[in-house]
């Protein structure tokens, strides 16, 4: 008679930093460092934080409560971290304000906001009380026509909002009991709900065209992704491919900054991913520039530095966690930081392999 295999649970990290601990802010600043630069808003009040992070396949679930703070994700932070997920954020009480492209927007409790972690933004709140997900871009892209237009989208009404909220609460309540065997199914359901919520939220983004002539913006951006390496990728190629006029093409891309700007942004984002990926050997920047359709390595370096604030050859030296990207980077960073900086030397955590 064989004994049943002992059930194992997904990795989970917890931290509690009381207001009477003198280094609470510094420790929490290090915990969020892989994703944000943290600024304290109220120096006249003690800082405190409680956070729990649960690592599911392709999904990182977080529950956090902490004192007033500002979370900034800058070009430099993006280049340093290499994390390229999509952030799903809901406040359970109170509200927060985020800034995208110089525009601020308040978000009420129980409204869900979505952020592209490959783009800059900031979040500010007088009292943090939230559940968030960091979702794999690759997995989410498999479920949607395009991820363009999601940055700063907010879902504030509808059945999809109610379903995703209920799911987030349920996952948070069950987080400590999720087994490694159950985790892929839970992640799959979560990804489907997030994709549905994003599609609903994108419909609320003012000015985003659904169609351009007879071609959708999603079709054109998907073709751009496929052809990023072609030096002749530009308006003329797209006009010929979709049989549309130049005016229709420019009108379609106006909400995302224009055709040329969009192509350049996607090329630079692809370059960032290649440079920060955990390759056995470093990618040759000259070859990377050629593979992404840049006419000359100098033009690539100049454009990269303008977008991210540093030249491409400095990115690896800046990266805080070079052995992983996306959620695994945060997994390793959090685990190492919590074990190294817990006030009592024995952080509250429970995990098992897998």
Short mmCIF file of C-alpha atoms in Angstrom, two decimals:
data_model
loop_
_atom_site.label_atom_id
_atom_site.label_comp_id
_atom_site.label_asym_id
_atom_site.label_seq_id
_atom_site.Cartn_x
_atom_site.Cartn_y
_atom_site.Cartn_z
CA UNK A 1 0.00 0.00 0.00
CA UNK A 2 1.46 3.34 -1.04
CA UNK A 3 1.20 6.43 1.08
CA UNK A 4 -0.44 9.51 -0.45
CA UNK A 5 2.00 12.19 -1.57
CA UNK A 6 2.20 15.06 0.87
CA UNK A 7 0.41 18.10 -0.51
CA UNK A 8 2.65 21.04 -1.31
CA UNK A 9 1.64 24.66 -1.58
CA UNK A 10 2.69 27.51 -3.83
CA UNK A 11 5.40 29.84 -2.63
CA UNK A 12 4.18 32.68 -0.46
CA UNK A 13 6.02 35.50 1.29
CA UNK A 14 4.63 37.66 4.08
CA UNK A 15 6.06 40.66 5.87
CA UNK A 16 4.78 42.84 8.69
CA UNK A 17 6.53 46.09 9.57
CA UNK A 18 5.04 47.81 12.64
CA UNK A 19 4.96 51.60 13.05
CA UNK A 20 7.30 51.44 16.04
CA UNK A 21 10.09 49.81 14.01
CA UNK A 22 12.64 52.52 13.05
CA UNK A 23 13.55 50.93 9.72
CA UNK A 24 10.06 49.96 8.50
CA UNK A 25 10.10 52.33 5.55
CA UNK A 26 13.62 51.37 4.45
CA UNK A 27 12.77 47.67 4.51
CA UNK A 28 9.52 48.14 2.60
CA UNK A 29 11.31 50.36 0.12
CA UNK A 30 13.61 47.43 -0.63
CA UNK A 31 10.68 45.01 -0.94
CA UNK A 32 8.99 47.02 -3.70
CA UNK A 33 12.29 48.06 -5.33
CA UNK A 34 12.08 45.50 -8.18
CA UNK A 35 8.92 47.22 -9.42
CA UNK A 36 8.75 50.77 -7.99
CA UNK A 37 10.75 53.57 -6.46
CA UNK A 38 8.99 54.33 -3.17
CA UNK A 39 8.62 57.80 -1.61
CA UNK A 40 7.26 58.46 1.85
CA UNK A 41 4.50 61.10 1.90
CA UNK A 42 3.97 61.73 5.63
CA UNK A 43 7.20 62.16 7.59
CA UNK A 44 5.25 63.38 10.60
CA UNK A 45 3.60 59.97 11.02
CA UNK A 46 5.20 56.54 11.62
CA UNK A 47 5.40 54.27 8.61
CA UNK A 48 3.93 50.75 8.70
CA UNK A 49 3.33 48.00 6.16
CA UNK A 50 1.79 44.57 5.91
CA UNK A 51 2.14 42.61 2.69
CA UNK A 52 1.67 39.08 1.44
CA UNK A 53 2.76 37.90 -2.00
CA UNK A 54 1.63 34.59 -3.50
CA UNK A 55 3.47 33.21 -6.54
CA UNK A 56 1.20 31.44 -9.02
CA UNK A 57 2.27 30.36 -12.51
CA UNK A 58 2.39 33.52 -14.66
CA UNK A 59 0.54 35.49 -11.96
CA UNK A 60 1.81 37.22 -8.85
CA UNK A 61 -0.93 37.95 -6.29
CA UNK A 62 -0.29 40.66 -3.70
CA UNK A 63 -2.25 41.97 -0.72
CA UNK A 64 -0.87 45.13 0.87
CA UNK A 65 -1.75 47.66 3.55
CA UNK A 66 0.67 50.47 4.32
CA UNK A 67 0.98 54.14 5.23
CA UNK A 68 0.84 57.01 2.75
CA UNK A 69 3.30 56.57 -0.12
CA UNK A 70 4.06 57.35 -3.73
CA UNK A 71 5.08 54.56 -6.10
CA UNK A 72 7.01 55.68 -9.20
CA UNK A 73 7.90 53.54 -12.18
CA UNK A 74 10.26 55.57 -14.35
CA UNK A 75 12.16 54.78 -17.52
CA UNK A 76 15.19 54.11 -15.37
CA UNK A 77 13.24 51.76 -13.09
CA UNK A 78 11.94 49.88 -16.12
CA UNK A 79 15.43 49.45 -17.56
CA UNK A 80 16.85 48.45 -14.17
CA UNK A 81 14.29 45.81 -13.30
CA UNK A 82 13.51 44.06 -16.57
CA UNK A 83 9.99 43.29 -15.26
CA UNK A 84 7.52 43.40 -18.13
CA UNK A 85 4.18 42.32 -16.70
CA UNK A 86 0.74 43.91 -16.68
CA UNK A 87 -0.37 45.27 -13.31
CA UNK A 88 -3.99 44.88 -12.19
CA UNK A 89 -4.78 47.03 -9.16
CA UNK A 90 -7.87 47.47 -6.96
CA UNK A 91 -8.16 49.40 -3.69
CA UNK A 92 -10.48 47.77 -1.17
CA UNK A 93 -10.96 51.02 0.77
CA UNK A 94 -10.12 54.64 0.16
CA UNK A 95 -8.82 55.71 -3.22
CA UNK A 96 -5.62 56.39 -5.11
CA UNK A 97 -4.43 58.73 -7.83
CA UNK A 98 -2.28 57.68 -10.73
CA UNK A 99 -0.38 59.71 -13.31
CA UNK A 100 0.19 58.56 -16.89
CA UNK A 101 1.73 60.79 -19.57
CA UNK A 102 1.42 63.85 -17.35
CA UNK A 103 -2.30 63.34 -16.70
CA UNK A 104 -3.59 62.49 -13.20
CA UNK A 105 -6.71 60.46 -12.51
CA UNK A 106 -8.34 59.45 -9.22
CA UNK A 107 -9.60 55.88 -8.84
CA UNK A 108 -12.26 54.96 -6.30
CA UNK A 109 -12.34 51.83 -4.16
CA UNK A 110 -13.50 48.68 -5.99
CA UNK A 111 -12.64 50.11 -9.40
CA UNK A 112 -9.89 48.20 -11.21
CA UNK A 113 -6.98 49.96 -12.93
CA UNK A 114 -4.56 48.39 -15.41
CA UNK A 115 -0.96 49.43 -16.04
CA UNK A 116 1.66 48.36 -18.56
CA UNK A 117 4.84 47.86 -16.52
CA UNK A 118 6.88 48.60 -19.62
CA UNK A 119 5.64 52.22 -19.50
CA UNK A 120 6.21 54.94 -16.86
CA UNK A 121 3.52 55.88 -14.34
CA UNK A 122 3.10 56.79 -10.69
CA UNK A 123 0.57 55.93 -7.98
CA UNK A 124 -0.07 57.99 -4.86
CA UNK A 125 -2.31 57.25 -1.90
CA UNK A 126 -2.76 58.55 1.64
CA UNK A 127 -3.51 55.01 2.82
CA UNK A 128 -2.73 51.90 0.80
CA UNK A 129 -5.21 49.03 1.04
CA UNK A 130 -5.15 46.95 -2.11
CA UNK A 131 -5.06 43.67 -3.94
CA UNK A 132 -2.96 43.52 -7.07
CA UNK A 133 -1.89 41.10 -9.76
CA UNK A 134 1.27 41.16 -11.84
CA UNK A 135 0.28 39.14 -14.89
CA UNK A 136 2.56 37.67 -17.54
CA UNK A 137 2.44 39.80 -20.68
CA UNK A 138 3.12 36.78 -22.86
CA UNK A 139 0.22 34.77 -21.46
CA UNK A 140 -2.15 37.74 -21.56
CA UNK A 141 -1.20 38.54 -25.16
CA UNK A 142 -2.31 35.03 -26.13
CA UNK A 143 -5.85 35.89 -25.01
CA UNK A 144 -6.23 39.36 -26.57
CA UNK A 145 -5.91 40.87 -30.06
CA UNK A 146 -3.53 43.52 -28.74
CA UNK A 147 -2.36 44.96 -25.43
CA UNK A 148 -2.18 48.47 -26.82
CA UNK A 149 -4.36 51.01 -25.04
CA UNK A 150 -4.43 49.23 -21.68
CA UNK A 151 -2.07 51.60 -19.84
CA UNK A 152 -4.11 53.62 -17.37
CA UNK A 153 -7.41 51.99 -18.35
CA UNK A 154 -9.95 51.78 -15.50
CA UNK A 155 -12.91 49.42 -15.22
CA UNK A 156 -15.58 51.13 -13.12
CA UNK A 157 -18.81 49.30 -13.87
CA UNK A 158 -20.37 46.17 -15.32
CA UNK A 159 -20.64 42.46 -14.68
CA UNK A 160 -17.03 41.86 -15.71
CA UNK A 161 -15.88 44.18 -12.92
CA UNK A 162 -18.01 42.32 -10.38
CA UNK A 163 -16.69 38.93 -11.50
CA UNK A 164 -13.02 39.94 -11.39
CA UNK A 165 -13.46 41.63 -8.00
CA UNK A 166 -15.09 38.51 -6.57
CA UNK A 167 -12.27 36.38 -7.99
CA UNK A 168 -9.56 38.62 -6.49
CA UNK A 169 -11.21 38.45 -3.07
CA UNK A 170 -11.55 34.66 -3.33
CA UNK A 171 -7.91 34.22 -4.37
CA UNK A 172 -6.75 36.41 -1.52
CA UNK A 173 -8.82 34.44 0.99
CA UNK A 174 -7.61 31.08 -0.34
CA UNK A 175 -3.99 32.11 -1.01
CA UNK A 176 -2.46 30.17 1.88
CA UNK A 177 -4.29 26.99 0.83
CA UNK A 178 -3.48 26.94 -2.89
CA UNK A 179 -1.59 23.77 -3.71
CA UNK A 180 0.95 23.46 -6.49
CA UNK A 181 -1.39 20.99 -8.21
CA UNK A 182 -4.27 23.49 -8.22
CA UNK A 183 -2.21 26.56 -9.14
CA UNK A 184 -2.13 26.17 -12.97
CA UNK A 185 -5.93 26.00 -13.14
CA UNK A 186 -6.32 29.00 -10.83
CA UNK A 187 -3.85 30.97 -12.94
CA UNK A 188 -5.68 30.04 -16.15
CA UNK A 189 -9.02 31.26 -14.77
CA UNK A 190 -7.38 34.45 -13.49
CA UNK A 191 -5.81 35.18 -16.87
CA UNK A 192 -9.14 34.69 -18.65
CA UNK A 193 -10.92 37.06 -16.27
CA UNK A 194 -8.20 39.70 -16.55
CA UNK A 195 -8.32 39.52 -20.35
CA UNK A 196 -12.10 39.94 -20.30
CA UNK A 197 -11.87 42.86 -17.89
CA UNK A 198 -9.20 44.53 -20.02
CA UNK A 199 -11.35 44.26 -23.12
CA UNK A 200 -14.21 45.88 -21.21
CA UNK A 201 -11.95 48.61 -19.83
CA UNK A 202 -10.47 49.41 -23.24
CA UNK A 203 -13.95 50.15 -24.57
CA UNK A 204 -14.13 52.96 -22.02
CA UNK A 205 -10.90 54.60 -23.22
CA UNK A 206 -12.04 57.71 -25.05
CA UNK A 207 -10.90 58.16 -28.61
CA UNK A 208 -9.47 54.69 -29.22
CA UNK A 209 -10.75 53.76 -32.71
CA UNK A 210 -12.17 50.31 -33.23
CA UNK A 211 -11.52 50.36 -36.97
CA UNK A 212 -9.42 52.19 -39.51
CA UNK A 213 -11.01 51.92 -42.91
CA UNK A 214 -11.61 48.21 -43.32
CA UNK A 215 -8.68 47.26 -41.07
CA UNK A 216 -8.70 47.25 -37.29
CA UNK A 217 -5.99 48.93 -35.27
CA UNK A 218 -5.37 45.54 -33.63
CA UNK A 219 -4.66 43.96 -37.04
CA UNK A 220 -2.17 46.67 -37.94
CA UNK A 221 -0.35 46.62 -34.60
CA UNK A 222 -0.14 42.83 -34.74
CA UNK A 223 1.46 43.07 -38.20
CA UNK A 224 3.92 45.64 -36.86
CA UNK A 225 4.93 43.21 -34.10
CA UNK A 226 5.56 40.51 -36.72
CA UNK A 227 7.61 42.80 -38.98
CA UNK A 228 9.67 44.81 -36.49
CA UNK A 229 12.89 43.55 -38.06
CA UNK A 230 12.12 44.95 -41.51
CA UNK A 231 13.94 48.18 -42.27
CA UNK A 232 11.13 49.26 -44.62
CA UNK A 233 8.41 48.92 -41.96
CA UNK A 234 6.47 52.17 -42.05
CA UNK A 235 3.34 53.91 -43.36
CA UNK A 236 3.82 52.85 -46.99
CA UNK A 237 4.10 49.17 -46.11
CA UNK A 238 1.00 49.32 -43.88
CA UNK A 239 -1.02 51.24 -46.47
CA UNK A 240 -0.22 48.57 -49.07
CA UNK A 241 -0.85 45.67 -46.70
CA UNK A 242 -4.29 46.90 -45.62
CA UNK A 243 -5.30 48.88 -48.71
CA UNK A 244 -6.05 52.08 -46.80
CA UNK A 245 -5.25 55.73 -47.39
CA UNK A 246 -2.49 57.62 -45.62
CA UNK A 247 -5.09 59.83 -43.93
CA UNK A 248 -6.96 56.78 -42.56
CA UNK A 249 -3.73 55.23 -41.35
CA UNK A 250 -2.61 58.37 -39.52
CA UNK A 251 -6.07 58.85 -38.03
CA UNK A 252 -6.06 55.30 -36.68
CA UNK A 253 -2.66 55.69 -34.99
CA UNK A 254 -3.25 59.19 -33.64
CA UNK A 255 -4.40 58.01 -30.16
CA UNK A 256 -1.21 55.95 -29.75
CA UNK A 257 1.17 58.72 -30.82
CA UNK A 258 1.42 58.14 -34.56
CA UNK A 259 2.67 55.36 -36.81
CA UNK A 260 6.39 56.12 -36.68
CA UNK A 261 6.38 56.74 -32.93
CA UNK A 262 4.50 53.50 -32.31
CA UNK A 263 6.93 51.44 -34.43
CA UNK A 264 9.93 53.02 -32.71
CA UNK A 265 8.43 52.35 -29.26
CA UNK A 266 7.80 48.69 -30.06
CA UNK A 267 11.33 48.27 -31.43
CA UNK A 268 12.87 49.82 -28.33
CA UNK A 269 10.68 47.71 -26.03
CA UNK A 270 11.73 44.59 -27.93
CA UNK A 271 15.35 45.67 -27.56
CA UNK A 272 14.93 46.15 -23.81
CA UNK A 273 13.49 42.64 -23.48
CA UNK A 274 16.39 41.16 -25.45
CA UNK A 275 19.03 43.01 -23.43
CA UNK A 276 17.54 42.10 -20.04
CA UNK A 277 16.64 38.49 -20.86
CA UNK A 278 18.76 35.86 -19.04
CA UNK A 279 20.80 34.80 -22.07
CA UNK A 280 23.91 32.63 -21.50
CA UNK A 281 25.91 35.25 -23.41
CA UNK A 282 25.26 38.94 -23.86
CA UNK A 283 23.48 39.92 -27.04
CA UNK A 284 25.63 41.93 -29.45
CA UNK A 285 24.07 45.39 -29.63
CA UNK A 286 25.13 45.93 -33.25
CA UNK A 287 23.36 42.74 -34.30
CA UNK A 288 20.32 43.57 -32.16
CA UNK A 289 20.00 46.98 -33.82
CA UNK A 290 20.12 45.33 -37.25
CA UNK A 291 17.59 42.65 -36.27
CA UNK A 292 15.14 45.32 -35.14
CA UNK A 293 15.28 47.33 -38.34
CA UNK A 294 17.54 50.20 -37.26
CA UNK A 295 19.62 51.63 -40.09
CA UNK A 296 22.70 52.07 -37.90
CA UNK A 297 23.75 51.07 -34.33
CA UNK A 298 24.29 54.73 -33.50
CA UNK A 299 20.67 55.62 -34.26
CA UNK A 300 19.58 52.67 -32.11
CA UNK A 301 21.74 53.77 -29.16
CA UNK A 302 20.56 57.37 -29.46
CA UNK A 303 16.87 56.37 -29.53
CA UNK A 304 17.30 53.88 -26.68
CA UNK A 305 18.98 56.45 -24.45
CA UNK A 306 16.31 59.05 -25.23
CA UNK A 307 13.55 56.64 -24.22
CA UNK A 308 15.07 54.96 -21.16
CA UNK A 309 17.53 57.60 -19.98
CA UNK A 310 20.60 55.38 -20.28
CA UNK A 311 22.44 53.76 -23.20
CA UNK A 312 21.79 50.06 -23.84
CA UNK A 313 25.24 48.89 -22.78
CA UNK A 314 24.62 50.23 -19.24
CA UNK A 315 21.32 48.43 -18.72
CA UNK A 316 22.79 45.16 -17.49
CA UNK A 317 25.01 46.88 -14.95
CA UNK A 318 22.00 48.79 -13.62
CA UNK A 319 19.72 45.82 -13.27
CA UNK A 320 19.07 44.99 -9.65
CA UNK A 321 18.16 41.35 -10.30
CA UNK A 322 19.93 40.08 -13.43
CA UNK A 323 19.16 36.37 -13.02
CA UNK A 324 15.49 36.54 -13.91
CA UNK A 325 12.90 38.62 -15.70
CA UNK A 326 9.24 39.44 -15.15
CA UNK A 327 7.65 37.71 -12.17
CA UNK A 328 10.62 35.38 -11.45
CA UNK A 329 12.79 38.48 -10.94
CA UNK A 330 10.45 39.76 -8.29
CA UNK A 331 10.14 36.28 -6.81
CA UNK A 332 13.88 36.04 -6.30
CA UNK A 333 14.25 39.62 -5.14
CA UNK A 334 11.47 39.44 -2.61
CA UNK A 335 12.60 36.13 -1.22
CA UNK A 336 16.18 37.28 -0.84
CA UNK A 337 15.25 40.68 0.57
CA UNK A 338 12.72 39.42 3.08
CA UNK A 339 15.06 36.79 4.46
CA UNK A 340 17.90 39.30 4.65
CA UNK A 341 16.05 42.25 6.17
CA UNK A 342 13.28 40.89 8.38
CA UNK A 343 13.36 42.78 11.70
CA UNK A 344 13.44 39.60 13.76
CA UNK A 345 15.67 37.68 11.37
CA UNK A 346 12.92 35.12 10.76
CA UNK A 347 10.41 36.47 8.27
CA UNK A 348 6.90 35.09 8.26
CA UNK A 349 6.86 32.92 5.16
CA UNK A 350 5.61 29.59 4.02
CA UNK A 351 6.51 27.90 0.77
CA UNK A 352 7.39 24.62 -0.81
CA UNK A 353 9.02 23.75 -4.11
CA UNK A 354 7.01 24.28 -7.27
#
